[in-house]
Tab-separated table of C-alpha atoms in Angstrom:
chain	number	residue	atom	x	y	z
A	437	THR	CA	93.356	40.927	-61.006
A	438	LEU	CA	90.355	43.204	-60.856
A	439	ALA	CA	90.988	43.893	-57.170
A	440	ALA	CA	94.061	45.873	-58.121
A	441	ARG	CA	92.008	48.001	-60.490
A	442	VAL	CA	88.915	48.608	-58.378
A	443	GLY	CA	90.322	51.476	-56.354
A	444	GLU	CA	90.771	53.654	-59.418
A	445	PRO	CA	89.172	57.073	-59.230
A	446	GLY	CA	85.840	57.590	-60.907
A	447	GLY	CA	83.172	56.865	-58.306
A	448	ALA	CA	80.715	59.452	-57.157
A	449	GLU	CA	82.043	61.309	-54.116
A	450	ALA	CA	78.582	61.619	-52.531
A	451	SER	CA	78.024	57.862	-52.768
A	452	PRO	CA	78.030	55.781	-49.569
A	453	LEU	CA	80.155	53.259	-51.463
A	454	PRO	CA	83.947	53.320	-51.301
A	455	ARG	CA	85.742	55.458	-53.871
A	456	GLY	CA	85.886	53.868	-57.304
A	457	PHE	CA	82.836	51.659	-56.811
A	458	SER	CA	80.205	51.840	-59.495
A	459	THR	CA	76.492	51.418	-59.079
A	460	VAL	CA	74.017	49.593	-61.258
A	461	LEU	CA	72.465	52.190	-63.531
A	462	SER	CA	68.882	52.340	-64.731
A	463	LEU	CA	68.284	52.761	-68.446
A	464	ASP	CA	67.559	56.456	-67.830
A	465	ASP	CA	70.855	56.791	-65.949
A	466	MET	CA	72.679	55.087	-68.812
A	467	VAL	CA	71.135	57.542	-71.270
A	468	ASP	CA	72.239	60.402	-69.004
A	469	ALA	CA	75.717	58.853	-68.728
A	470	GLY	CA	75.962	58.679	-72.504
A	471	VAL	CA	75.947	54.874	-72.745
A	472	LEU	CA	72.661	54.653	-74.603
A	473	LEU	CA	71.089	57.051	-77.040
A	474	SER	CA	67.762	58.398	-75.863
A	475	VAL	CA	64.645	57.987	-77.968
A	476	GLY	CA	64.725	60.268	-80.982
A	477	GLN	CA	68.531	60.629	-80.985
A	478	GLY	CA	69.389	58.657	-84.086
A	479	ALA	CA	69.950	54.909	-83.949
A	480	GLU	CA	68.054	53.439	-81.026
A	481	LEU	CA	69.304	50.186	-79.590
A	482	GLY	CA	67.015	47.153	-79.475
A	483	ASP	CA	66.120	45.107	-76.404
A	484	VAL	CA	68.992	42.675	-76.865
A	485	GLU	CA	71.562	45.454	-77.185
A	486	LYS	CA	70.138	47.372	-74.211
A	487	ASN	CA	70.054	44.276	-72.045
A	488	GLU	CA	73.553	43.286	-73.129
A	489	ILE	CA	74.937	46.676	-72.067
A	490	ARG	CA	72.908	46.614	-68.841
A	491	ALA	CA	74.205	43.089	-68.070
A	492	TRP	CA	77.824	44.183	-68.589
A	493	ILE	CA	77.328	47.218	-66.358
A	494	ALA	CA	75.604	45.095	-63.681
A	495	LEU	CA	78.432	42.518	-63.877
A	496	ASP	CA	81.033	45.279	-63.569
A	497	SER	CA	79.246	46.692	-60.527
A	498	LEU	CA	79.069	43.234	-58.948
A	499	MET	CA	82.786	42.694	-59.594
A	500	HIS	CA	83.511	46.031	-57.885
A	501	THR	CA	81.460	45.005	-54.860
A	502	LEU	CA	83.126	41.590	-54.643
A	503	ALA	CA	86.592	43.114	-55.017
A	504	GLY	CA	85.771	45.567	-52.225
A	505	LEU	CA	84.726	42.700	-49.975
A	506	VAL	CA	87.933	40.814	-50.796
A	507	ALA	CA	89.994	43.923	-50.015
A	508	ALA	CA	88.168	44.336	-46.692
A	509	LEU	CA	88.863	40.697	-45.805
A	510	ASN	CA	92.531	41.130	-46.705
A	511	LYS	CA	92.767	44.208	-44.503
A	512	ALA	CA	90.983	42.491	-41.626
A	513	ASP	CA	93.103	39.355	-41.493
A	514	GLY	CA	96.319	40.382	-43.260
A	515	GLN	CA	95.986	37.734	-45.973
A	516	SER	CA	96.515	38.385	-49.635
A	517	ARG	CA	93.529	37.344	-51.726
A	518	SER	CA	92.769	38.534	-55.217
A	519	MET	CA	89.601	38.933	-57.255
A	520	PRO	CA	89.850	36.899	-60.460
A	521	VAL	CA	88.550	38.367	-63.675
A	522	PRO	CA	86.349	36.046	-65.766
A	523	THR	CA	88.457	36.155	-68.925
A	524	GLN	CA	86.111	33.775	-70.752
A	525	LEU	CA	83.501	36.536	-70.463
A	526	LEU	CA	85.885	39.325	-71.433
A	527	HIS	CA	86.214	37.729	-74.873
A	528	LEU	CA	82.506	38.498	-75.321
A	529	LEU	CA	82.687	42.168	-74.287
A	530	PRO	CA	80.939	44.124	-77.054
A	531	PRO	CA	82.524	47.033	-78.860
A	532	THR	CA	82.177	50.318	-77.018
A	533	PRO	CA	78.506	51.455	-77.107
A	534	PRO	CA	77.660	54.452	-79.321
A	535	LEU	CA	78.359	57.001	-76.590
A	536	GLY	CA	80.851	54.987	-74.521
A	537	TRP	CA	80.807	53.069	-71.254
A	538	PRO	CA	80.210	54.760	-67.887
A	539	GLU	CA	83.354	56.320	-66.433
A	540	ALA	CA	83.557	53.788	-63.590
A	541	PHE	CA	83.253	50.788	-65.944
A	542	SER	CA	86.460	48.789	-65.409
A	543	LEU	CA	85.927	45.604	-67.403
A	544	GLN	CA	86.856	47.313	-70.671
A	545	ARG	CA	90.172	48.502	-69.194
A	546	VAL	CA	90.825	45.013	-67.824
A	547	ALA	CA	89.982	43.460	-71.203
A	548	GLN	CA	92.356	45.861	-72.953
A	549	GLU	CA	95.156	44.879	-70.567
A	550	LEU	CA	94.564	41.125	-70.606
A	551	LEU	CA	93.321	40.730	-74.171
A	552	PRO	CA	94.861	43.530	-76.257
A	553	THR	CA	93.122	42.462	-79.501
A	554	GLN	CA	89.705	41.884	-77.899
A	555	GLU	CA	88.055	45.091	-79.166
A	556	GLU	CA	89.135	44.436	-82.751
A	557	THR	CA	88.046	40.783	-82.543
A	558	SER	CA	84.702	41.805	-81.069
A	559	ARG	CA	83.986	44.071	-84.046
A	560	HIS	CA	84.279	41.133	-86.428
A	561	TYR	CA	82.312	38.662	-84.302
A	562	PRO	CA	78.596	38.618	-85.218
A	563	ALA	CA	76.715	40.602	-82.575
A	564	ALA	CA	73.789	38.182	-82.357
A	565	ARG	CA	76.106	35.223	-81.775
A	566	ARG	CA	78.171	37.126	-79.180
A	567	GLN	CA	75.031	38.218	-77.338
A	568	GLN	CA	73.576	34.704	-77.383
A	569	ARG	CA	76.771	33.146	-76.004
A	570	PHE	CA	77.083	35.861	-73.354
A	571	SER	CA	73.419	35.374	-72.351
A	572	TYR	CA	74.258	31.822	-71.255
A	573	LEU	CA	77.874	32.154	-70.120
A	574	VAL	CA	77.310	35.196	-67.889
A	575	PHE	CA	75.470	33.028	-65.363
A	576	THR	CA	78.602	30.971	-64.651
A	577	VAL	CA	79.779	33.910	-62.534
A	578	LEU	CA	77.107	32.932	-60.009
A	579	GLY	CA	78.373	29.360	-59.723
A	580	GLU	CA	76.082	26.965	-57.909
A	581	LYS	CA	73.794	29.778	-56.721
A	582	ALA	CA	72.318	30.172	-60.198
A	583	ASP	CA	69.023	28.518	-61.104
A	584	PHE	CA	70.167	27.340	-64.508
A	585	GLN	CA	66.761	25.809	-65.263
A	586	GLN	CA	65.247	29.293	-65.185
A	587	VAL	CA	67.962	30.461	-67.582
A	588	LEU	CA	67.399	27.550	-69.938
A	589	ARG	CA	63.624	28.103	-69.911
A	590	SER	CA	64.082	31.672	-71.095
A	591	LYS	CA	63.222	31.658	-74.790
A	592	SER	CA	65.177	34.702	-75.887
A	593	THR	CA	68.605	36.220	-75.631
A	594	ALA	CA	67.046	39.501	-74.451
A	595	GLY	CA	65.137	37.619	-71.745
A	596	ARG	CA	68.250	35.822	-70.461
A	597	LEU	CA	70.206	39.079	-70.409
A	598	ALA	CA	67.371	40.820	-68.527
A	599	LEU	CA	67.417	37.931	-66.045
A	600	ALA	CA	71.185	38.386	-65.610
A	601	VAL	CA	70.691	42.091	-64.900
A	602	GLN	CA	68.023	41.277	-62.309
A	603	TRP	CA	70.123	38.597	-60.600
A	604	PHE	CA	73.316	40.679	-60.555
A	605	THR	CA	71.466	43.733	-59.274
A	606	ASP	CA	69.760	41.744	-56.511
A	607	LEU	CA	72.998	39.986	-55.510
A	608	ASN	CA	74.922	43.246	-55.568
A	609	MET	CA	72.368	44.954	-53.307
A	610	ALA	CA	72.345	41.968	-50.926
A	611	LEU	CA	76.154	41.915	-50.708
A	612	ARG	CA	76.315	45.658	-50.071
A	613	GLN	CA	73.607	45.439	-47.444
A	614	GLN	CA	75.356	42.531	-45.746
A	615	SER	CA	78.716	44.313	-45.818
A	616	GLN	CA	77.080	47.280	-44.063
A	617	GLY	CA	75.738	45.019	-41.310
A	618	GLY	CA	72.261	44.432	-42.719
A	619	ASP	CA	70.436	41.214	-43.497
A	620	GLY	CA	71.692	40.734	-47.057
A	621	LEU	CA	72.056	37.174	-48.188
């Protein structure tokens, strides 16, 4: 389960989040972190590719937050809950971006453990098809809270992925705020 992997080192020490928790990065932060190439540095990624990477990073951050909440619940009541990993999504994880994933990105490590041939398979799967499937399937993580009509009305893969980034970022911030005693959800 992801919960067992969330506590790994790699989070920023100055962050108010528990150790090992990632944050949702802006495009500028991803360039600084080496995930995306900045303008003028060779091959620039298009909107679909940028949004795909951003959606994976936002999903990873949300999974970290949820796993932290599950761990806190387990500690509070002594029960043993786990945080499931959406393996149907892990099959759609793209090959490592040109300059790698952020250090705190755990979904690639989880995919390598659960699906050892995933990276090789991903290289041979057409990128446009993978991105299109991911742009729909990623919303299943939200369950009944998702407004699937809004997703279906989006006319482009890049638009659906941007919507996923927005939703995951908003949900992640609300969960963190609620866990710190604020008015999140």
